[in-house]
CSV table of C-alpha atoms and ligand atoms in Angstrom, one decimal:
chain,number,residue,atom,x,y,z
A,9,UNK,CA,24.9,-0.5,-2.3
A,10,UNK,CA,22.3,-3.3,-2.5
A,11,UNK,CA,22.6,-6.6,-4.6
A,12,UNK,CA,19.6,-7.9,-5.9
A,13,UNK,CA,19.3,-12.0,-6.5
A,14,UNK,CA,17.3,-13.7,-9.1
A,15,UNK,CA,14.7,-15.1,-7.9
A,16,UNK,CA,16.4,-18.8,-8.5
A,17,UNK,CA,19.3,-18.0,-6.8
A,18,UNK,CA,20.7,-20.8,-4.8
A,19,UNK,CA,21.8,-20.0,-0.8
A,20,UNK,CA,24.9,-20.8,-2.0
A,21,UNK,CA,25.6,-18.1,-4.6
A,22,UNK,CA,24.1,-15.9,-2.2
A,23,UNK,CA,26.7,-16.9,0.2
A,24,UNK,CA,29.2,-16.2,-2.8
A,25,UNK,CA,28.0,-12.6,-2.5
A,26,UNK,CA,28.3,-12.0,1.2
A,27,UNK,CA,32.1,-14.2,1.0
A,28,UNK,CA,33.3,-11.7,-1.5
A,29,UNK,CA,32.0,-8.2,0.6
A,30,UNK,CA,33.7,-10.0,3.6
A,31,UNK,CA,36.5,-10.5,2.0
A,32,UNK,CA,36.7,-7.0,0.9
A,33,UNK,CA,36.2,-5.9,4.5
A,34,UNK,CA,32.6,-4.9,3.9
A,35,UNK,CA,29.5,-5.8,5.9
A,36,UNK,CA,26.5,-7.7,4.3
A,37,UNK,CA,23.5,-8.3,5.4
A,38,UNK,CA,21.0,-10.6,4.0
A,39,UNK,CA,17.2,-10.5,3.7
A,40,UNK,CA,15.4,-13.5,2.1
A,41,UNK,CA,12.0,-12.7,1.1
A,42,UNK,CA,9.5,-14.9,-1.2
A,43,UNK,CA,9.8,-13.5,-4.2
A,44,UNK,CA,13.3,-12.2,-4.1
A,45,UNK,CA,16.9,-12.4,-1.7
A,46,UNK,CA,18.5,-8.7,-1.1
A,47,UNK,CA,22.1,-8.1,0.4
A,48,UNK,CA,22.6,-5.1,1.3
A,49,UNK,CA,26.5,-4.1,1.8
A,50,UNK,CA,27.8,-1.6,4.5
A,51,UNK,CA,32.2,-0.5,3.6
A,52,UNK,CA,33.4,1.5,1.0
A,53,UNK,CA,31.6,1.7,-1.9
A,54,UNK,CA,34.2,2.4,-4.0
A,55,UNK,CA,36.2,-0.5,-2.9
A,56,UNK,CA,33.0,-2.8,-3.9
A,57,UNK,CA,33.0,-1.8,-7.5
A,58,UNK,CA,36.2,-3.4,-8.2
A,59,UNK,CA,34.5,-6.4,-7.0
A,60,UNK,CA,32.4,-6.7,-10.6
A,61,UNK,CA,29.5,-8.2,-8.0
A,62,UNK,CA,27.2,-8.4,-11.7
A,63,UNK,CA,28.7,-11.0,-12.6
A,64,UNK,CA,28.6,-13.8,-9.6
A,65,UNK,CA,26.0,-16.3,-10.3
A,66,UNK,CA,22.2,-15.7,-9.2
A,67,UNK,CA,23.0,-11.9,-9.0
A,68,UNK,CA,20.2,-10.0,-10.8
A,69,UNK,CA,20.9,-6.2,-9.9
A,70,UNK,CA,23.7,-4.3,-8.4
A,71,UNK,CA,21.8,-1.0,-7.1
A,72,UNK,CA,24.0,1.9,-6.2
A,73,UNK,CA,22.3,4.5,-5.8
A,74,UNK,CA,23.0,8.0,-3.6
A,75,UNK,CA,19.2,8.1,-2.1
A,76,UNK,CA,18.4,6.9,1.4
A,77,UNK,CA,15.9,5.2,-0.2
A,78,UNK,CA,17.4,2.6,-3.5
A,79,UNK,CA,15.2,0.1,-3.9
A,80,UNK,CA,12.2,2.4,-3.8
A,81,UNK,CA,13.6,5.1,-5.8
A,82,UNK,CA,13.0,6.1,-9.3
A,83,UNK,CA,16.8,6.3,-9.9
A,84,UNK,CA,17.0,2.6,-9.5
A,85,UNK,CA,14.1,1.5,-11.7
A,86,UNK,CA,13.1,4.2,-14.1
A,87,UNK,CA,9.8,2.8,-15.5
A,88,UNK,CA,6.9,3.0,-12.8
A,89,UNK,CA,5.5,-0.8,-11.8
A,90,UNK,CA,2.6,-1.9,-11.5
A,91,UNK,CA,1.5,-3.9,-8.2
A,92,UNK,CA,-0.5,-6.9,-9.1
A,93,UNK,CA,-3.4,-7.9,-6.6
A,94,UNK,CA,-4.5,-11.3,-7.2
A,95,UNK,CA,-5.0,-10.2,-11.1
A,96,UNK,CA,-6.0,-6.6,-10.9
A,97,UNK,CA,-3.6,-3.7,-11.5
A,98,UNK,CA,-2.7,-0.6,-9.6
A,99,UNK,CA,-0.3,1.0,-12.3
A,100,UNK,CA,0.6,3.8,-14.7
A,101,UNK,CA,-1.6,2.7,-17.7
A,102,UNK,CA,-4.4,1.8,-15.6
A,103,UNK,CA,-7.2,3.2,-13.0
A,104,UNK,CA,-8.4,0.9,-9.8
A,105,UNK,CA,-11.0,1.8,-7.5
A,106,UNK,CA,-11.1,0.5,-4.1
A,107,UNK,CA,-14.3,0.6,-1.3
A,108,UNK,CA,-15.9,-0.7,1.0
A,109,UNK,CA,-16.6,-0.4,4.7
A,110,UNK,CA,-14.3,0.9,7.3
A,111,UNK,CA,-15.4,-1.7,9.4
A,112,UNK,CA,-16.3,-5.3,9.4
A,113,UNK,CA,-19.2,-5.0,12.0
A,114,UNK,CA,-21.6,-7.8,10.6
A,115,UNK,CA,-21.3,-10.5,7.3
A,116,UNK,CA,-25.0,-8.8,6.5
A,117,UNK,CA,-23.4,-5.2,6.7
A,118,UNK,CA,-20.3,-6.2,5.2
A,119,UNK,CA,-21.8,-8.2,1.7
A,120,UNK,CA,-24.1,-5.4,1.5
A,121,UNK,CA,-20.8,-2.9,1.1
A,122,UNK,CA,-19.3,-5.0,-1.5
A,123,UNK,CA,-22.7,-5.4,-3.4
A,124,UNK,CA,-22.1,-1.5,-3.1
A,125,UNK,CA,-18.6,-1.1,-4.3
A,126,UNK,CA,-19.2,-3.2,-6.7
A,127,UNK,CA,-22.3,-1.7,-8.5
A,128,UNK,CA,-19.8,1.4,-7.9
A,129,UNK,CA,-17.3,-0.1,-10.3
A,130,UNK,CA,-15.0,-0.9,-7.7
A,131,UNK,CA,-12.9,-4.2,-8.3
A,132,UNK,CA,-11.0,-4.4,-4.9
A,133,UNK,CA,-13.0,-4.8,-1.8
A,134,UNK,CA,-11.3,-2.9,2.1
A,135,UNK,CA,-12.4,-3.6,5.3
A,136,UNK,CA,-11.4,-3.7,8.2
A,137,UNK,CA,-11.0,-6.1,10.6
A,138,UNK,CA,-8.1,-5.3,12.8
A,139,UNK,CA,-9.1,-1.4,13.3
A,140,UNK,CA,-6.8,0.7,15.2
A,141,UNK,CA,-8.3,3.5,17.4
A,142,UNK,CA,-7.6,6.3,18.9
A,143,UNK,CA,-9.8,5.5,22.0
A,144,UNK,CA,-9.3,2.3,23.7
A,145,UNK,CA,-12.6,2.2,24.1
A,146,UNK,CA,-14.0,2.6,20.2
A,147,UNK,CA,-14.8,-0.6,18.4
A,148,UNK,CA,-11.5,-2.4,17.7
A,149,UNK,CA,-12.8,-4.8,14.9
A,150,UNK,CA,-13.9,-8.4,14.8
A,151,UNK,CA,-10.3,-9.6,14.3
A,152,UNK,CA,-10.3,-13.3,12.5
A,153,UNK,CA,-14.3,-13.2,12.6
A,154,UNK,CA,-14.0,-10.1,9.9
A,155,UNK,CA,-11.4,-11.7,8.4
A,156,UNK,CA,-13.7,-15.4,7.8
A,157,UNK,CA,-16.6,-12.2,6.7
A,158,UNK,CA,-14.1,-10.8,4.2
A,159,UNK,CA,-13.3,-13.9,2.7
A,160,UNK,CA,-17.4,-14.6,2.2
A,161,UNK,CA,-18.1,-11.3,0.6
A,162,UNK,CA,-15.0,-11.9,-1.9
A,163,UNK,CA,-16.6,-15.4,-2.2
A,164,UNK,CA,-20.1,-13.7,-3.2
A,165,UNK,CA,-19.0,-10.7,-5.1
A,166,UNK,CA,-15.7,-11.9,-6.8
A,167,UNK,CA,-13.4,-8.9,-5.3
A,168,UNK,CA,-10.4,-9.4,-4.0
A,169,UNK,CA,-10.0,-8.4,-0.3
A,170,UNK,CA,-7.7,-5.6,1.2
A,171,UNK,CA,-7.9,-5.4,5.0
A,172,UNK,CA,-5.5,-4.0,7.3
A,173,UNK,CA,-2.8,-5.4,9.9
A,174,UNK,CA,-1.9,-3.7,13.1
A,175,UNK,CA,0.7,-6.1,15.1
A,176,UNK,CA,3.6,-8.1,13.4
A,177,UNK,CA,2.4,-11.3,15.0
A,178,UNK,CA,-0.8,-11.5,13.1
A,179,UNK,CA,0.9,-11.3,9.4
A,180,UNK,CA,0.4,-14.7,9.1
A,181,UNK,CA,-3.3,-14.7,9.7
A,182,UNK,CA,-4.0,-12.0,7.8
A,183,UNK,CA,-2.3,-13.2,4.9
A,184,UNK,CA,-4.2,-16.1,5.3
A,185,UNK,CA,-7.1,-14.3,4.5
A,186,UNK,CA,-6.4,-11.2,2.4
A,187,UNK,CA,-5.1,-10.3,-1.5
A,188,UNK,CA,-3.5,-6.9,0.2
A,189,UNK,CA,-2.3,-5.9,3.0
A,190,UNK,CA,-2.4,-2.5,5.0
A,191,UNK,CA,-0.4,-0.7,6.7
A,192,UNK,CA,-2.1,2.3,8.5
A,193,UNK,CA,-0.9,5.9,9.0
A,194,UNK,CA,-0.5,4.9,12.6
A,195,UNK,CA,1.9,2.0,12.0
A,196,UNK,CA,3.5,3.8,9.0
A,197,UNK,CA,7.3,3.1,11.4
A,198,UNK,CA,6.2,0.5,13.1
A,199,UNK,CA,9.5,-1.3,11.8
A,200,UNK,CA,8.5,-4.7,13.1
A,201,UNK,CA,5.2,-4.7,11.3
A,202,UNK,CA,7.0,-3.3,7.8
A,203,UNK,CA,10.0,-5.9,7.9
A,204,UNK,CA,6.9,-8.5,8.5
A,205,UNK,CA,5.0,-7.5,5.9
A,206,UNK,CA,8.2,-7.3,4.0
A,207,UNK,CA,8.7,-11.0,4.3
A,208,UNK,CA,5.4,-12.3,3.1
A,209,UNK,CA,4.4,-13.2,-0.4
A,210,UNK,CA,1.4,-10.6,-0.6
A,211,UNK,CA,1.0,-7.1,-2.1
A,212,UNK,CA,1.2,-3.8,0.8
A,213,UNK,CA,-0.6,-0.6,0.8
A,214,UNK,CA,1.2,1.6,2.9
A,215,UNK,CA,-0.4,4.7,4.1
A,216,UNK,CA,1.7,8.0,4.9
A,217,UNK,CA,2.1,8.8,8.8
A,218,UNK,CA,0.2,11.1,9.8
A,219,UNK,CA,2.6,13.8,9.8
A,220,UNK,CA,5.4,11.9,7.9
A,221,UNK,CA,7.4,13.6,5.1
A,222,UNK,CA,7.5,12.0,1.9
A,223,UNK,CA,11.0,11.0,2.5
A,224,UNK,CA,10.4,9.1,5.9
A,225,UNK,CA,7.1,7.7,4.0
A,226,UNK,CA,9.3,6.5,1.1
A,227,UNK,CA,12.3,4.9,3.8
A,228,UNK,CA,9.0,3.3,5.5
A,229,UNK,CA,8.6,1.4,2.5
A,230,UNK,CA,12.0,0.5,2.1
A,231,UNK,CA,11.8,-1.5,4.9
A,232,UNK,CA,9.2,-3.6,3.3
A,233,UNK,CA,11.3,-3.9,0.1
A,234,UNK,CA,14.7,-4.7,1.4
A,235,UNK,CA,12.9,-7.8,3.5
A,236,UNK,CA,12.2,-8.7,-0.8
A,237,UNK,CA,8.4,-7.7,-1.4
A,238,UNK,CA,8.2,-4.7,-3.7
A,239,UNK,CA,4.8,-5.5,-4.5
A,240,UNK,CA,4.2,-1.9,-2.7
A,241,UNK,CA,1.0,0.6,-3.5
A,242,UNK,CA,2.1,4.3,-1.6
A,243,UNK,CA,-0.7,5.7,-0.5
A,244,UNK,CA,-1.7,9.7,0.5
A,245,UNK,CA,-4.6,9.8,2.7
A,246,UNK,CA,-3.9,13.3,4.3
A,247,UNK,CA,-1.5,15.0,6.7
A,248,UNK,CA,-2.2,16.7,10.0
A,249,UNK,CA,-2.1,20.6,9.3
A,250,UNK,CA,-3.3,23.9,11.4
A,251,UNK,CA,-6.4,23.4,9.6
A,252,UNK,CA,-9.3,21.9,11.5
A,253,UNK,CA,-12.5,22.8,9.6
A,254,UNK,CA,-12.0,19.0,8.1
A,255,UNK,CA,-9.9,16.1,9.8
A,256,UNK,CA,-6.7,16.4,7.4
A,257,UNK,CA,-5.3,18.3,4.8
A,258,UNK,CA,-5.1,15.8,1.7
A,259,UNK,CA,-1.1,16.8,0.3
A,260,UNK,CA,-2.3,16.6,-3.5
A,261,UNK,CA,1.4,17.5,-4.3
A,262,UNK,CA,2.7,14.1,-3.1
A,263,UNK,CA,1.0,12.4,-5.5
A,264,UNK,CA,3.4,13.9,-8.6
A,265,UNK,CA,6.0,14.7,-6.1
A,266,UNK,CA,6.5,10.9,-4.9
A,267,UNK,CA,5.8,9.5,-8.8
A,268,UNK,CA,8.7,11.5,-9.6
A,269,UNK,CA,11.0,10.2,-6.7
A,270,UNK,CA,9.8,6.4,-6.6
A,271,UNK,CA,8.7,3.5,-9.3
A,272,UNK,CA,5.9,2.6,-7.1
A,273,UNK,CA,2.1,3.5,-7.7
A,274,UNK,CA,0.6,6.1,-5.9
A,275,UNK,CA,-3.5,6.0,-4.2
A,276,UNK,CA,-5.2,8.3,-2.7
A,277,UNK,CA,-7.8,7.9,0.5
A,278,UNK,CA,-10.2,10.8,0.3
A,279,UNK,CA,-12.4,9.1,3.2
A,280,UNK,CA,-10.0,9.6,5.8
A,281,UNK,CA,-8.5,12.8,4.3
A,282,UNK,CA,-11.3,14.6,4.7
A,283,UNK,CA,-13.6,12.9,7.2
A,284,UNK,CA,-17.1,14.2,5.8
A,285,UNK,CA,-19.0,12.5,3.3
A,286,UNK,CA,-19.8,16.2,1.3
A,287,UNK,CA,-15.7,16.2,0.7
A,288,UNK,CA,-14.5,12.5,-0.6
A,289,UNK,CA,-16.3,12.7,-4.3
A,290,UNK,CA,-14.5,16.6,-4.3
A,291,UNK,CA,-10.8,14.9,-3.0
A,292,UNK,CA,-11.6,11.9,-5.6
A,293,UNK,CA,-11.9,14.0,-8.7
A,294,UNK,CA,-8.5,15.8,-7.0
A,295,UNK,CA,-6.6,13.0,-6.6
A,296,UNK,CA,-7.5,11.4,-10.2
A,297,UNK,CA,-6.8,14.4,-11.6
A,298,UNK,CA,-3.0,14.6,-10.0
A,299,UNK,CA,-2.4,11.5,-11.1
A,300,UNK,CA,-3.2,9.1,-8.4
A,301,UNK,CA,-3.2,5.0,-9.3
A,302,UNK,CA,-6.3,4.1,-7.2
A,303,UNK,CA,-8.7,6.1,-4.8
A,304,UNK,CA,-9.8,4.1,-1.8
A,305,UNK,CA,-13.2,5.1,-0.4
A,306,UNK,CA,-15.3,4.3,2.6
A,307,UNK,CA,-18.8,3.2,1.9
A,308,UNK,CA,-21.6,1.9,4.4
A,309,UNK,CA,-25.4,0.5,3.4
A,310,UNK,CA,-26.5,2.6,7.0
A,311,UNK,CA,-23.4,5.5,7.6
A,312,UNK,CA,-25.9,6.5,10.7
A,313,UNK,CA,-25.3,2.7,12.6
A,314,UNK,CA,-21.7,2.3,11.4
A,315,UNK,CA,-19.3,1.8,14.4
A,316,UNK,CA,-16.4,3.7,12.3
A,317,UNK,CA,-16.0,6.8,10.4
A,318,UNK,CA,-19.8,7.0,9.4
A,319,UNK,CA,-19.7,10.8,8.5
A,320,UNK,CA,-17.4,10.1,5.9
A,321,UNK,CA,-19.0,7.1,4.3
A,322,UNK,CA,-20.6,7.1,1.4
A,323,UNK,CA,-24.3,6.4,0.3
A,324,UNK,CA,-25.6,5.8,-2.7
A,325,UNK,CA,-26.3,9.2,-4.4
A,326,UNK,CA,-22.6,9.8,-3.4
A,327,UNK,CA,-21.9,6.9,-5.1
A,328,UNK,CA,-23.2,7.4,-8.6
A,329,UNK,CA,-21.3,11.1,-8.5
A,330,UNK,CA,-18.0,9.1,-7.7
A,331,UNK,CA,-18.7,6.3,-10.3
A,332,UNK,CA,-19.4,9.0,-12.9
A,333,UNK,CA,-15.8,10.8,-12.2
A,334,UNK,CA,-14.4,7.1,-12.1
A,335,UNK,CA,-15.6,6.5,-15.6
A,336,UNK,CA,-14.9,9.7,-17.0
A,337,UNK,CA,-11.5,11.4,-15.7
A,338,UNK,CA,-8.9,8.6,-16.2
A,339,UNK,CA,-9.3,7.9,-19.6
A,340,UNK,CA,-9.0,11.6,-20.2
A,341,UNK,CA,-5.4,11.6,-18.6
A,342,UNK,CA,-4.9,8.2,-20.9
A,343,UNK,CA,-5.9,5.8,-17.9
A,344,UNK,CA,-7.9,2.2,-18.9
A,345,UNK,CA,-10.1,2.0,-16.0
A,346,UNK,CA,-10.1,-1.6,-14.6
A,347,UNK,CA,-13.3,-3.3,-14.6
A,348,UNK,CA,-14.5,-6.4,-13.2
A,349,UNK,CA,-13.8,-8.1,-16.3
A,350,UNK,CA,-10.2,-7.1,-16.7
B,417,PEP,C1,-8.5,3.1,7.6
B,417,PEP,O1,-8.1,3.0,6.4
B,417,PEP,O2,-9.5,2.5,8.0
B,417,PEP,C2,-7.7,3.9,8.5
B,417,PEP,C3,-7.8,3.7,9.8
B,417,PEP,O3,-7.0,4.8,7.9
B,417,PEP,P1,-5.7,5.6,8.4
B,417,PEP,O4,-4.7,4.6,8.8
B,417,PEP,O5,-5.4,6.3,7.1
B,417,PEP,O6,-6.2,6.5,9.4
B,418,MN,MN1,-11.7,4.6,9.0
């Protein structure tokens, strides 16, 4: 069982709450995030009922829910939310693109990426400055240098910056910086990192492990939620199969199966799904067919010099097939597609 507080709640009627578990021989254990205190109680259920916990002062919710997973699931919230990042939505009514470079190599590369995504129609703006790599030896990004060079193309273009976070001990600084923060396949349990991100007042795209099942993807972001941030996007960005004619198998399924499971909105990556450029407009069309909130895509003004995933970045005849599809799918499935204006 897990008691939400309102979000005025005083430290004393949360005390009030973990006082009356106590006293009913329970466990609770309390997570104070900005937005929003949780207290999540370990005893016997049944034994808590009795305890009318509703009614205490500064208690907003009292989840009790059979999932691993409650303040994720569906069963606790039925309508789906919609995550907010710095004024544009990723929601049910609504269709968001996302793009930009994989990596932050240079503030000339990077602003000519976002003049990209955003003649593409995107309105959020990814790149990476914190990259994690399979070699030790690939380009690791330019850490707070591409952060400062995110913050001047969002300066010059107006998009709002997503760029991912490898290590719990630079949340902070990325925060500093960005409108959203990732979390990458890699770290998808790094627990540290999610309970981190969990405790800061900005919105989290968590991508699924590489070879995660949707229900270990769906506890992942419960750990980001119980620290008190549900400002969460999910999103599907391929799964290691058999299959090795292209780099993963994008799990189109998830995207219906975890909207039916969870309240949170689903994206799909078709960059790093596929990992060839001839794929990602194919996989786009796919995911905004299935439903997906966003799409996510890698772009680059020279894929042939780019330090990171240039076979799978898009150029600008790629483009104006992706912008099309953009334009014309979702608001045949009953989407608004979000524009730069609103
Ligand atoms: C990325 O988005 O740049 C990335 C590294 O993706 P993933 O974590 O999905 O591999
Ligand atoms: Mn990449």
């Amino acid at each position: 069982m897990v008691v939400v507080m309102t979000s005025e709640a005083t430290a004393e009627e949360v005390e009030a709450v973990v006082r009356t578990v106590e006293a009913a021989g329970g466990d609770a254990f309390v997570s104070r995030g900005v937005h929003r205190t949780i207290v999540g109680l370990v005893g016997d259920v049944e034994r808590f009922e009795t305890l009318n916990l509703a009614a205490l002062p500064g208690v907003s919710d009292v989840v009790r829910i059979s999932s691993a997973y409650k303040l994720v699931s569906r069963e606790n919230h039925p309508e789906t939310s919609t995550v907010t990042v710095a004024g544009v939505p990723i929601g049910p009514d609504t269709f968001t693109l996302i793009a930009g470079p994989c990596a932050v190599e240079t503030e000339e590369q990077t602003i000519a990426a976002a003049e990209m995504a955003k003649a593409a129609g995107a309105v959020l703006l990814r790149g990476g400055a914190f990259k994690p790599r399979t070699s030790p030896y690939a380009f690791q990004g330019l850490g707070e240098a591409g952060l400062k060079i995110l913050a001047e193309a969002r300066e010059k273009t107006g998009l709002p910056v997503v760029t991912e976070v490898v290590d719990a001990a630079d949340v902070p600084l990325v925060a500093d910086y960005a409108d959203m923060l990732q979390i990458g396949t890699r770290n998808m349990q790094n627990f540290a990192l999610l309970q981190a991100v969990g405790s800061i007042g900005k919105p989290v795209m968590l991508k699924r492990g590489l070879n995660a099942t949707i229900e270990e993807w769906l506890m992942a972001a419960e750990y980001i939620a119980q620290r008190g941030n549900l400002d969460i996007v999910l999103c599907e960005r391929g799964i290691r199969t058999f299959e090795t004619a292209y780099r993963n198998t994008l799990d189109v399924s998830a995207v219906p199966v975890v909207h039916s499971l969870s309240h949170l909105p689903v994206m799909v990556d078709p960059s790093h799904a596929g990992g060839k450029r001839e794929l990602v407009v194919p996989l786009a069309r796919a995911a905004i067919a299935v439903g997906a909130d966003a799409i996510m895509v890698d772009l680059h003004p020279e894929p042939g010099a780019a330090l990171c995933d240039g076979p799978q970045a898009l150029v600008d005849v790629d483009l104006e097939a992706l912008t099309k599809a953009v334009r014309e799918m979702p608001p045949m499935l009953g989407r608004r597609v979000v524009t730069i204006e609103g």
